């Protein structure tokens, strides 16, 4: 059995402790309506001073640690460079080159993805003005009900620096920490360092992981949480200590925190957790843990998860009467049926997204369409389609876009790994030679099945690739583990690692190149920052600039935003919000109007010049349209 090593768990524990501080500060200051830049700066300055003081007070011990660590690093570098372990040196170098390159791009690129403009960054702007994360009237429900923990980090960054220069770094951290945790899990599974590094790079080289690492999406942070959860589950399963031993109790606490933060970040990652929890339960029974210990740990974990989720539950209940706000959060996320034929076809549709190629029509897409015909299932059935379009091949061609990038090479390697493992098990069963540790074996199979569960449960949608990103982290673990079992000697292991990584290199390069060319290069060329918010919707730029110019000329201090359900909101905050200007969304259905703006910006509302709208007890007249387009209007209060 495996003993829990506190040094091994240092990184995931640090991530969880830091995240807990972010959560506590945000929820506490929000309750006091004190989420201001000055307060955040003061608090983090105090935290920094305390940490620095602790460091100085233990400088001697810290110096010993640094000296020991640097000595170990020098020794390790010497081993891998002089001991013939050149592959490890190359893999580590590749890790740092890719990490550094993506960090530079994340810092350089102006946030531009659709979700950032409509709700990720837009709700951060609302929170900053409201000095609270409490719900507010809005025409974009996603700003309220979609999981928001990633934006807590972004909120602190925006308050600290008073700009959005560093907001992409949050996802980059998820990218790096996920890779490191994959390596740590592989080492716990007792595979060599080369295989562990290979598994980490396998994930890092996925085109979607690369594309997302330079955005303010949330999928990489969600992936980080599911991998941290998997790490603590494995640590508990491998531990030779009783479940109620202090070290295991601590790991139960951290495991529960990872569940809570995973839920708060992106609730869909929780679909991957049940199988691992069942695995841990069976392992506990196998180790003859007492039922009382299992129940006590379960109650402890449940209590922590509820505490973390409670503020969000309260906000949901106050707004919708349902603590989960299910229809608002996941109404189009899960499949709507338990029919095996439908579930299988849904998994095939999601696999088709990942396997998208350059040919039109794509052969994988064609195979899925034929399969649906053979099964006599409507491929567009709402029970397995959140949106229509699969039958037309929507999103079924190769892309390096941050919503659509697939992982065809990765999925082919996974399929080959599954086939190889089936063959290996059959041979091992026949020859009675399969003696691998049952804990590690079953864990890796359950991890594989947890990833597959995502493909089954997530209802197909055109941008479903990023929803499936957490599954790829578990698939990386499985592929690495199988290669460690297939390679009976060092030469075979090196050959497999090199061959696989080289086969993935073109897609890795293609994804990096797209992020640099499409999103970073305009910054390098001196393009106006505001224009780059619209890099995916260039046709919005002029209309927004004209609206902003008209509002600036009018010199109004109170501005209402009457937007469509999925309209770019964030650029308006960047251009119009200052200490003398107050901006609030305008919801016509709101019966409790207490604030009446001087003017209203209406976008995607089809209000023509001279038309009126009624807001509360007041009427507003449309006095301006952009090039006679009723989708862009400015209305003024009618006295």
Coordinates of C-alpha atoms in Angstrom, one line a residue:
X1 CA 0.0 0.0 0.0
X2 CA 1.0 3.6 -0.5
X3 CA 1.7 6.1 2.2
X4 CA 0.6 9.7 1.8
X5 CA 3.5 12.0 1.3
X6 CA 2.9 15.6 2.4
X7 CA 5.5 17.0 0.0
X8 CA 3.9 15.3 -2.9
X9 CA 0.6 16.9 -2.2
X10 CA 2.1 20.4 -1.7
X11 CA 1.0 21.8 -5.1
X12 CA -2.6 20.7 -5.1
X13 CA -3.0 21.8 -1.5
X14 CA -1.5 25.2 -2.3
X15 CA -4.0 25.6 -5.2
X16 CA -6.9 24.7 -3.0
X17 CA -5.8 26.9 -0.1
X18 CA -5.2 29.9 -2.5
X19 CA -8.6 29.3 -4.1
X20 CA -10.2 29.1 -0.6
X21 CA -8.8 32.5 0.2
X22 CA -10.1 33.9 -3.1
X23 CA -13.6 32.4 -2.3
X24 CA -13.6 33.7 1.3
X25 CA -12.5 37.2 0.3
X26 CA -15.0 37.5 -2.6
X27 CA -18.0 36.2 -0.7
X28 CA -17.2 38.2 2.5
X29 CA -16.5 41.5 0.8
X30 CA -19.5 40.9 -1.5
X31 CA -21.8 40.5 1.5
X32 CA -20.5 43.8 2.9
X33 CA -20.7 45.5 -0.6
X34 CA -17.0 46.2 -0.2
X35 CA -15.5 44.6 -3.3
X36 CA -13.5 47.6 -4.3
X37 CA -10.0 48.0 -5.9
X38 CA -8.6 49.7 -2.8
X39 CA -9.9 47.0 -0.4
X40 CA -8.5 44.2 -2.6
X41 CA -5.2 45.9 -2.9
X42 CA -4.9 46.5 0.8
X43 CA -5.9 42.9 1.7
X44 CA -3.5 41.3 -0.8
X45 CA -0.7 43.7 0.4
X46 CA -1.3 42.6 4.0
X47 CA -1.3 38.9 2.9
X48 CA 1.9 39.5 1.0
X49 CA 3.5 41.2 4.0
X50 CA 2.5 38.3 6.3
X51 CA 3.9 35.8 3.8
X52 CA 7.1 37.8 3.5
X53 CA 7.4 38.1 7.3
X54 CA 7.0 34.3 7.7
X55 CA 9.6 33.8 5.0
X56 CA 12.1 36.1 6.7
X57 CA 11.4 34.6 10.1
X58 CA 12.3 31.2 8.8
X59 CA 15.0 32.4 6.4
X60 CA 17.6 30.0 7.7
X61 CA 15.3 27.0 7.2
X62 CA 14.2 28.5 3.8
X63 CA 17.9 28.8 2.8
X64 CA 18.4 25.2 3.7
X65 CA 15.4 24.2 1.6
X66 CA 16.6 26.3 -1.3
X67 CA 20.1 24.9 -1.1
X68 CA 18.8 21.3 -0.8
X69 CA 16.3 21.8 -3.7
X70 CA 18.9 23.5 -6.0
X71 CA 21.3 20.6 -5.2
X72 CA 18.6 18.1 -6.1
X73 CA 17.9 19.9 -9.3
X74 CA 21.6 20.0 -10.3
X75 CA 21.8 16.3 -9.5
X76 CA 18.7 15.5 -11.5
X77 CA 19.9 17.6 -14.5
X78 CA 23.3 15.8 -14.2
X79 CA 21.6 12.4 -14.2
X80 CA 19.4 13.0 -17.2
X81 CA 22.1 14.7 -19.3
X82 CA 25.0 12.4 -18.4
X83 CA 23.2 9.2 -17.6
X84 CA 21.8 8.7 -21.1
X85 CA 18.3 9.9 -20.1
X86 CA 18.2 12.5 -22.9
X87 CA 14.5 11.8 -23.5
X88 CA 13.5 13.2 -20.1
X89 CA 15.6 16.3 -20.8
X90 CA 13.9 16.8 -24.1
X91 CA 10.4 16.3 -22.6
X92 CA 11.1 18.7 -19.8
X93 CA 12.5 21.2 -22.2
X94 CA 9.4 20.8 -24.4
X95 CA 7.2 21.4 -21.4
X96 CA 8.9 24.7 -20.4
X97 CA 9.1 25.9 -24.0
X98 CA 5.4 25.3 -24.6
X99 CA 4.5 26.7 -21.2
X100 CA 6.6 29.9 -21.7
X101 CA 5.3 30.4 -25.2
X102 CA 1.7 30.1 -24.2
X103 CA 2.3 32.4 -21.2
X104 CA 3.6 35.1 -23.6
X105 CA 0.6 34.7 -25.9
X106 CA -1.8 34.7 -23.0
X107 CA -0.3 38.0 -21.7
X108 CA -0.3 39.5 -25.2
X109 CA -3.7 38.5 -26.6
X110 CA -6.6 40.8 -25.9
X111 CA -9.6 38.9 -24.5
X112 CA -11.9 38.3 -27.5
X113 CA -14.0 35.1 -27.3
X114 CA -17.7 35.5 -27.6
X115 CA -18.5 34.3 -24.0
X116 CA -16.1 36.8 -22.5
X117 CA -17.8 39.7 -24.3
X118 CA -21.3 38.5 -23.4
X119 CA -20.9 37.2 -19.8
X120 CA -17.5 36.1 -18.5
X121 CA -16.0 39.6 -18.4
X122 CA -19.3 41.4 -18.6
X123 CA -20.4 40.1 -15.2
X124 CA -17.0 41.0 -13.7
X125 CA -17.6 44.6 -14.9
X126 CA -21.1 44.5 -13.2
X127 CA -19.6 43.0 -10.0
X128 CA -17.0 45.8 -9.8
X129 CA -19.5 48.5 -10.2
X130 CA -22.0 46.9 -7.8
X131 CA -19.1 46.0 -5.3
X132 CA -20.8 42.7 -4.9
X133 CA -21.4 39.4 -6.7
X134 CA -25.0 39.4 -5.8
X135 CA -27.4 38.9 -8.7
X136 CA -28.6 41.9 -10.6
X137 CA -31.2 42.6 -13.3
X138 CA -29.8 41.6 -16.7
X139 CA -31.0 40.5 -20.1
X140 CA -28.2 37.9 -20.3
X141 CA -29.1 35.2 -17.8
X142 CA -25.7 33.5 -18.3
X143 CA -24.1 36.3 -16.4
X144 CA -26.0 35.1 -13.3
X145 CA -26.6 31.4 -13.4
X146 CA -23.6 29.9 -15.2
X147 CA -20.8 28.8 -12.8
X148 CA -18.6 31.7 -11.9
X149 CA -15.6 30.7 -9.8
X150 CA -13.1 31.3 -12.6
X151 CA -14.3 34.8 -12.8
X152 CA -13.6 35.3 -9.1
X153 CA -9.9 35.0 -10.0
X154 CA -10.4 37.4 -12.9
X155 CA -12.3 39.8 -10.6
X156 CA -9.3 40.0 -8.2
X157 CA -6.9 40.5 -11.1
X158 CA -9.1 43.4 -12.6
X159 CA -9.4 45.0 -9.2
X160 CA -5.6 44.7 -8.5
X161 CA -4.4 46.1 -11.8
X162 CA -7.5 48.0 -12.8
X163 CA -7.4 46.6 -16.4
X164 CA -7.8 43.3 -18.2
X165 CA -4.2 42.8 -19.3
X166 CA -3.7 39.7 -17.2
X167 CA -7.1 38.0 -17.3
X168 CA -6.0 35.3 -19.8
X169 CA -3.4 34.1 -17.3
X170 CA -6.0 32.4 -15.2
X171 CA -6.7 29.8 -17.9
X172 CA -3.0 29.5 -18.6
X173 CA -2.5 28.5 -14.9
X174 CA -5.2 25.9 -15.4
X175 CA -3.4 24.6 -18.4
X176 CA 0.0 24.3 -16.6
X177 CA -1.4 23.0 -13.3
X178 CA -3.5 20.3 -15.1
X179 CA -0.4 19.1 -16.9
X180 CA 1.6 19.0 -13.6
X181 CA -1.2 17.1 -11.8
X182 CA -1.3 14.6 -14.7
X183 CA 2.4 14.0 -14.1
X184 CA 1.9 13.6 -10.4
X185 CA -0.9 11.1 -10.9
X186 CA 1.2 9.1 -13.3
X187 CA 4.0 9.0 -10.7
X188 CA 1.6 7.8 -8.1
X189 CA 0.7 5.0 -10.5
X190 CA 4.3 4.0 -10.3
X191 CA 5.3 4.6 -13.9
X192 CA 8.6 6.1 -14.9
X193 CA 9.3 9.8 -15.2
X194 CA 9.5 9.7 -18.9
X195 CA 5.9 8.3 -19.2
X196 CA 4.7 10.8 -16.6
X197 CA 6.2 13.7 -18.6
X198 CA 4.8 12.2 -21.8
X199 CA 1.3 12.1 -20.4
X200 CA 1.5 15.7 -19.3
X201 CA 2.8 16.8 -22.7
X202 CA 0.1 14.7 -24.4
X203 CA -2.5 16.9 -22.8
X204 CA -0.6 20.1 -23.3
X205 CA -0.2 19.4 -27.0
X206 CA -4.0 19.1 -27.5
X207 CA -5.1 21.9 -29.9
X208 CA -8.1 22.8 -27.8
X209 CA -6.0 23.0 -24.6
X210 CA -3.6 25.3 -26.4
X211 CA -6.4 27.5 -27.8
X212 CA -8.2 27.8 -24.5
X213 CA -5.0 28.7 -22.5
X214 CA -5.1 32.2 -24.0
X215 CA -8.7 32.9 -23.4
X216 CA -11.0 33.7 -20.4
X217 CA -13.1 30.6 -20.9
X218 CA -13.4 28.2 -17.9
X219 CA -12.8 24.7 -19.2
X220 CA -9.1 24.5 -18.3
X221 CA -9.7 25.6 -14.7
X222 CA -12.5 23.0 -14.6
X223 CA -10.2 20.4 -16.0
X224 CA -7.6 21.3 -13.3
X225 CA -10.2 20.7 -10.6
X226 CA -11.2 17.3 -11.9
X227 CA -7.6 16.2 -12.1
X228 CA -6.9 17.5 -8.6
X229 CA -10.0 15.5 -7.4
X230 CA -8.7 12.4 -9.2
X231 CA -5.3 12.9 -7.5
X232 CA -6.7 12.9 -4.0
X233 CA -9.0 10.0 -4.8
X234 CA -6.0 8.0 -5.8
X235 CA -4.0 9.1 -2.7
X236 CA -6.9 7.9 -0.5
X237 CA -7.2 4.7 -2.4
X238 CA -3.5 3.9 -2.2
X239 CA -3.0 4.9 1.5
X240 CA -2.2 2.1 3.9
X241 CA -3.3 4.2 6.8
X242 CA -6.8 3.9 8.3
X243 CA -9.4 6.2 6.7
X244 CA -9.8 8.2 9.9
X245 CA -6.0 8.8 10.3
X246 CA -5.1 12.5 10.4
X247 CA -3.3 12.4 7.0
X248 CA -6.3 10.8 5.3
X249 CA -8.8 13.1 6.9
X250 CA -6.8 16.1 5.5
X251 CA -6.9 14.5 2.1
X252 CA -10.6 14.0 2.4
X253 CA -11.0 17.7 3.2
X254 CA -8.9 18.7 0.1
X255 CA -10.7 16.2 -2.1
X256 CA -14.1 17.7 -1.0
X257 CA -12.8 21.2 -1.7
X258 CA -11.8 20.1 -5.3
X259 CA -15.4 18.8 -5.8
X260 CA -16.9 22.1 -4.5
X261 CA -14.6 24.3 -6.5
X262 CA -15.2 22.1 -9.6
X263 CA -18.9 22.6 -9.2
X264 CA -18.5 26.3 -8.8
X265 CA -16.2 26.5 -11.9
X266 CA -18.2 24.3 -14.3
X267 CA -20.8 22.0 -13.1
X268 CA -20.5 19.6 -16.0
X269 CA -17.1 18.3 -14.7
X270 CA -19.0 16.7 -11.8
X271 CA -20.3 14.1 -14.3
X272 CA -16.8 12.6 -14.2
X273 CA -16.7 12.2 -10.4
X274 CA -19.3 9.5 -9.5
X275 CA -17.4 6.5 -11.0
X276 CA -14.2 7.5 -9.1
X277 CA -16.2 7.9 -5.9
X278 CA -17.7 4.5 -6.4
X279 CA -14.1 3.1 -7.0
X280 CA -12.9 4.7 -3.7
X281 CA -15.9 3.2 -1.9
X282 CA -15.1 -0.3 -3.2
X283 CA -11.5 0.1 -2.3
X284 CA -12.4 1.1 1.2
X285 CA -14.5 -2.0 1.5
X286 CA -11.7 -4.1 0.1
X287 CA -9.4 -2.6 2.8
X288 CA -12.0 -3.5 5.4
X289 CA -12.6 0.1 6.5
X290 CA -15.2 0.5 9.2
X291 CA -18.6 1.7 8.0
X292 CA -18.6 4.3 10.7
X293 CA -15.3 5.8 9.2
X294 CA -16.8 5.8 5.7
X295 CA -19.9 7.5 6.8
X296 CA -18.1 10.1 8.9
X297 CA -15.7 11.0 6.0
X298 CA -18.7 11.2 3.6
X299 CA -20.5 13.6 5.9
X300 CA -17.4 15.7 6.4
X301 CA -16.9 15.9 2.6
X302 CA -20.6 16.7 2.0
X303 CA -20.5 19.4 4.6
X304 CA -17.5 21.1 3.0
X305 CA -19.1 20.9 -0.5
X306 CA -22.3 22.4 0.8
X307 CA -20.5 25.2 2.6
X308 CA -18.6 26.2 -0.6
X309 CA -21.8 26.0 -2.8
X310 CA -24.1 27.7 -0.2
X311 CA -23.6 31.3 -1.3
X312 CA -24.5 30.4 -4.9
X313 CA -27.4 28.3 -3.7
X314 CA -28.8 31.2 -1.8
X315 CA -28.5 33.5 -4.7
X316 CA -30.1 31.0 -7.0
X317 CA -33.0 30.4 -4.6
X318 CA -33.6 34.1 -4.1
X319 CA -33.7 34.6 -7.9
X320 CA -35.5 31.5 -9.1
X321 CA -36.9 29.6 -6.1
X322 CA -34.6 26.7 -6.9
X323 CA -31.1 26.4 -5.3
X324 CA -29.7 24.7 -8.4
X325 CA -31.4 27.0 -11.0
X326 CA -31.2 23.9 -13.1
X327 CA -32.9 25.1 -16.2
X328 CA -30.7 28.2 -16.3
X329 CA -27.5 26.4 -15.6
X330 CA -27.7 23.1 -17.4
X331 CA -31.0 23.0 -19.3
X332 CA -29.3 22.3 -22.6
X333 CA -26.3 20.4 -21.2
X334 CA -27.4 16.9 -20.4
X335 CA -28.9 14.3 -22.6
X336 CA -32.7 14.0 -22.1
X337 CA -33.0 10.2 -22.4
X338 CA -31.8 6.9 -20.9
X339 CA -32.3 5.0 -24.1
X340 CA -29.1 3.1 -24.9
X341 CA -29.4 3.7 -28.6
X342 CA -29.7 7.4 -28.1
X343 CA -26.8 7.5 -25.6
X344 CA -24.5 5.5 -27.9
X345 CA -25.3 7.8 -30.8
X346 CA -24.8 10.9 -28.7
X347 CA -21.3 9.6 -27.7
X348 CA -20.6 9.0 -31.4
X349 CA -21.7 12.6 -32.3
X350 CA -19.3 14.0 -29.6
X351 CA -16.5 11.7 -30.9
X352 CA -17.2 13.1 -34.3
X353 CA -16.5 16.6 -33.0
X354 CA -13.1 15.5 -31.7
X355 CA -12.3 13.5 -34.9
X356 CA -13.1 16.3 -37.3
X357 CA -10.8 16.2 -40.4
X358 CA -10.1 18.6 -43.3
X359 CA -12.2 16.8 -45.9
X360 CA -15.7 17.8 -46.7
X361 CA -17.8 15.7 -46.2
X362 CA -15.7 14.3 -43.3
X363 CA -15.6 10.5 -43.4
X364 CA -16.1 10.2 -39.6
X365 CA -19.2 12.5 -39.8
X366 CA -20.5 10.4 -42.7
X367 CA -20.0 7.2 -40.7
X368 CA -22.0 8.7 -37.8
X369 CA -24.8 9.7 -40.2
X370 CA -24.9 6.2 -41.6
X371 CA -24.9 4.7 -38.1
X372 CA -28.0 6.9 -37.2
X373 CA -29.8 5.6 -40.3
X374 CA -29.0 2.0 -39.4
X375 CA -30.2 2.5 -35.9
X376 CA -33.3 4.4 -37.2
X377 CA -32.6 7.3 -34.9
X378 CA -33.1 11.0 -35.8
X379 CA -29.6 12.5 -35.7
X380 CA -31.1 15.9 -34.7
X381 CA -33.4 14.5 -32.0
X382 CA -33.6 17.2 -29.3
X383 CA -32.9 14.5 -26.7
X384 CA -29.4 14.2 -28.0
X385 CA -29.0 17.6 -29.7
X386 CA -28.8 20.8 -27.8
X387 CA -28.8 22.7 -31.1
X388 CA -29.5 21.6 -34.7
X389 CA -26.8 21.4 -37.3
X390 CA -25.1 18.0 -37.1
X391 CA -26.8 16.8 -40.2
X392 CA -25.3 19.7 -42.1
X393 CA -21.9 18.9 -40.8
X394 CA -21.8 22.0 -38.5
X395 CA -18.5 22.1 -36.6
X396 CA -17.5 18.7 -38.1
X397 CA -14.5 20.0 -40.0
X398 CA -11.0 20.6 -38.6
X399 CA -10.4 23.9 -36.7
X400 CA -8.0 25.4 -34.2
X401 CA -10.6 27.8 -32.8
X402 CA -10.9 27.9 -29.0
X403 CA -14.5 26.6 -29.1
X404 CA -14.1 24.0 -31.8
X405 CA -10.5 22.7 -31.9
X406 CA -10.6 18.9 -32.0
X407 CA -8.2 16.2 -31.0
X408 CA -8.2 13.7 -33.9
X409 CA -4.7 12.4 -33.5
X410 CA -5.2 12.2 -29.8
X411 CA -8.4 10.2 -30.1
X412 CA -6.8 7.8 -32.6
X413 CA -4.0 7.1 -30.2
X414 CA -6.6 6.6 -27.4
X415 CA -8.5 4.1 -29.5
X416 CA -5.3 2.2 -30.3
X417 CA -4.4 2.2 -26.6
X418 CA -7.8 0.7 -25.7
X419 CA -7.4 -2.0 -28.4
X420 CA -3.9 -2.8 -27.2
X421 CA -5.0 -3.1 -23.6
X422 CA -7.9 -5.4 -24.5
X423 CA -5.4 -7.6 -26.4
X424 CA -2.9 -7.5 -23.6
X425 CA -5.5 -8.4 -21.0
X426 CA -6.7 -11.4 -23.1
X427 CA -3.1 -12.6 -23.5
X428 CA -2.5 -12.1 -19.8
X429 CA -5.6 -13.9 -18.8
X430 CA -4.8 -16.9 -21.0
X431 CA -1.3 -17.1 -19.7
X432 CA -2.2 -16.1 -16.2
X433 CA 0.5 -13.5 -16.1
X434 CA -1.4 -10.4 -15.3
X435 CA -0.1 -9.5 -11.8
X436 CA -0.4 -5.7 -11.9
X437 CA -1.4 -4.0 -8.7
X438 CA -5.2 -4.1 -8.6
X439 CA -5.5 -0.6 -7.1
X440 CA -3.7 1.0 -10.0
X441 CA -5.3 -1.2 -12.7
X442 CA -8.8 -0.5 -11.6
X443 CA -8.2 3.2 -11.1
X444 CA -6.9 3.7 -14.6
X445 CA -9.9 1.8 -16.1
X446 CA -12.4 3.8 -14.0
X447 CA -10.6 7.1 -15.1
X448 CA -11.1 6.0 -18.7
X449 CA -14.8 5.2 -18.1
X450 CA -15.2 8.6 -16.4
X451 CA -14.0 10.3 -19.5
X452 CA -16.2 8.2 -21.7
X453 CA -19.2 9.1 -19.4
X454 CA -18.7 12.8 -20.5
X455 CA -19.0 11.8 -24.1
X456 CA -22.3 10.0 -23.3
X457 CA -23.9 12.5 -20.9
X458 CA -23.0 15.8 -22.6
X459 CA -25.7 16.5 -25.2
X460 CA -24.2 17.3 -28.6
X461 CA -23.8 21.0 -29.5
X462 CA -21.6 22.6 -32.1
X463 CA -19.1 24.0 -29.6
X464 CA -19.2 20.8 -27.4
X465 CA -15.5 20.2 -27.9
X466 CA -14.5 22.5 -25.0
X467 CA -17.1 20.8 -22.7
X468 CA -15.3 17.5 -23.3
X469 CA -11.8 18.9 -22.6
X470 CA -11.8 17.5 -19.0
X471 CA -12.2 14.0 -20.4
X472 CA -9.0 14.4 -22.4
X473 CA -7.0 14.8 -19.2
X474 CA -8.2 11.3 -18.0
X475 CA -7.5 9.9 -21.5
X476 CA -3.9 11.2 -21.2
X477 CA -3.5 9.2 -18.0
X478 CA -4.9 6.0 -19.6
X479 CA -2.7 6.3 -22.7
X480 CA 0.5 6.9 -20.6
X481 CA -0.4 4.0 -18.3
X482 CA -1.0 1.6 -21.2
X483 CA 2.3 2.6 -22.9
X484 CA 4.1 1.9 -19.6
X485 CA 2.7 -1.6 -19.7
X486 CA 3.4 -2.2 -23.4
X487 CA 7.0 -1.1 -23.4
X488 CA 9.0 -4.0 -22.0
X489 CA 12.3 -2.3 -22.6
X490 CA 13.6 1.3 -22.8
X491 CA 14.0 1.3 -26.6
X492 CA 10.4 0.4 -27.1
X493 CA 9.3 3.0 -24.6
X494 CA 11.4 5.7 -26.2
X495 CA 10.2 4.8 -29.7
X496 CA 6.5 4.9 -28.7
X497 CA 6.9 8.2 -26.9
X498 CA 8.8 9.9 -29.8
X499 CA 6.5 8.5 -32.5
X500 CA 3.3 9.6 -30.7
X501 CA 4.5 13.1 -29.9
X502 CA 5.9 13.6 -33.4
X503 CA 2.5 12.6 -34.8
X504 CA 0.8 15.2 -32.7
X505 CA 3.3 18.0 -33.4
X506 CA 1.6 19.3 -36.6
X507 CA -1.7 20.0 -34.8
X508 CA 0.2 21.5 -31.9
X509 CA 2.0 23.8 -34.2
X510 CA -1.1 24.6 -36.1
X511 CA -3.0 25.6 -32.9
X512 CA -0.1 27.7 -31.6
X513 CA 0.3 29.4 -35.0
X514 CA -3.4 30.3 -35.1
X515 CA -3.4 31.9 -31.7
X516 CA -0.2 33.9 -32.6
X517 CA -1.3 34.9 -36.1
X518 CA -5.0 35.7 -35.5
X519 CA -4.9 37.1 -32.0
X520 CA -1.4 38.1 -30.9
X521 CA 0.0 39.5 -34.2
X522 CA -2.5 42.4 -34.4
X523 CA -1.3 43.5 -31.0
X524 CA 2.3 43.3 -32.2
X525 CA 1.3 45.3 -35.2
X526 CA -0.1 48.1 -33.0
X527 CA -3.8 47.5 -33.6
X528 CA -6.1 49.5 -31.3
X529 CA -6.9 47.4 -28.2
X530 CA -10.6 48.2 -28.4
X531 CA -10.9 46.8 -31.9
X532 CA -9.4 43.5 -30.8
X533 CA -12.4 42.8 -28.6
X534 CA -14.3 42.3 -31.9
X535 CA -11.8 40.1 -33.7
X536 CA -14.4 37.4 -34.1
X537 CA -17.2 39.9 -35.0
X538 CA -15.5 42.7 -36.9
X539 CA -18.8 43.9 -38.3
X540 CA -19.7 45.1 -34.7
X541 CA -16.7 47.4 -34.4
X542 CA -17.9 50.5 -36.2
X543 CA -21.4 50.3 -34.8
X544 CA -20.1 50.1 -31.2
X545 CA -17.6 52.9 -31.9
X546 CA -20.4 55.2 -33.2
X547 CA -22.6 54.4 -30.2
X548 CA -19.7 55.2 -27.8
X549 CA -19.0 58.4 -29.7
X550 CA -22.6 59.6 -29.5
X551 CA -22.8 58.8 -25.8
X552 CA -19.6 60.7 -25.2
X553 CA -20.8 63.7 -27.0
X554 CA -24.0 63.7 -25.0
X555 CA -22.0 63.7 -21.8
X556 CA -24.5 61.6 -19.8
X557 CA -23.6 60.1 -16.4
X558 CA -26.3 57.4 -16.2
X559 CA -26.4 54.9 -18.9
X560 CA -28.8 51.9 -19.3
X561 CA -28.0 48.8 -21.4
X562 CA -30.9 47.2 -23.2
X563 CA -29.3 44.2 -24.9
X564 CA -30.3 41.0 -26.5
X565 CA -29.8 37.7 -24.8
X566 CA -26.4 37.1 -26.2
X567 CA -25.0 40.5 -27.1
X568 CA -21.5 41.9 -26.7
X569 CA -21.7 43.9 -23.4
X570 CA -18.1 44.0 -22.1
X571 CA -16.7 46.5 -24.7
X572 CA -19.3 49.1 -23.6
X573 CA -18.1 48.9 -20.1
X574 CA -14.5 49.3 -21.2
X575 CA -15.2 52.4 -23.3
X576 CA -17.9 54.1 -21.2
X577 CA -17.3 53.2 -17.5
X578 CA -15.4 55.6 -15.3
X579 CA -15.7 57.0 -11.8
X580 CA -18.3 59.6 -13.0
X581 CA -20.4 57.2 -15.0
X582 CA -22.9 54.7 -13.8
X583 CA -24.0 51.8 -16.0
X584 CA -26.8 49.3 -15.4
X585 CA -28.6 46.7 -17.5
X586 CA -32.2 47.7 -18.3
X587 CA -34.7 44.8 -18.1
X588 CA -38.1 45.9 -19.4
X589 CA -39.9 43.1 -17.5
X590 CA -38.5 44.4 -14.2
X591 CA -41.4 45.6 -12.0
X592 CA -39.3 47.1 -9.3
X593 CA -37.5 49.9 -11.2
X594 CA -35.9 52.4 -8.9
X595 CA -33.1 53.7 -11.2
X596 CA -33.9 55.6 -14.4
X597 CA -30.9 56.3 -16.7
X598 CA -30.5 59.5 -18.7
X599 CA -30.2 57.4 -21.9
X600 CA -30.4 53.8 -22.9
X601 CA -28.2 51.9 -25.4
X602 CA -30.3 49.3 -27.2
X603 CA -28.5 46.6 -29.2
X604 CA -30.2 43.7 -30.9
X605 CA -33.6 45.1 -29.9
X606 CA -34.9 46.4 -33.3
X607 CA -35.9 49.9 -32.1
X608 CA -36.2 52.4 -35.0
X609 CA -35.7 56.2 -34.7
X610 CA -38.8 57.9 -33.2
X611 CA -40.1 54.7 -31.5
X612 CA -40.8 54.7 -27.8
X613 CA -40.3 52.1 -25.1
X614 CA -41.7 52.1 -21.5
X615 CA -39.4 51.4 -18.7
X616 CA -41.0 51.4 -15.2
X617 CA -42.9 54.6 -15.0
X618 CA -40.9 56.4 -17.7
X619 CA -40.8 56.5 -21.5
X620 CA -37.8 56.6 -23.7
X621 CA -37.6 57.8 -27.3
X622 CA -35.2 56.4 -29.9
X623 CA -33.2 59.4 -31.1
X624 CA -30.4 57.7 -33.0
X625 CA -29.7 54.6 -35.1
X626 CA -26.5 53.4 -36.6
X627 CA -26.8 53.8 -40.3
X628 CA -30.6 53.4 -40.0
X629 CA -30.1 49.9 -38.5
X630 CA -32.7 49.4 -35.7
X631 CA -30.4 46.8 -34.0
X632 CA -28.2 49.7 -32.8
X633 CA -30.1 52.5 -31.0
X634 CA -29.8 55.2 -28.4
X635 CA -32.9 56.3 -26.5
X636 CA -33.3 59.3 -24.3
X637 CA -35.6 59.9 -21.3
X638 CA -38.8 61.6 -22.5
X639 CA -39.6 64.4 -20.0

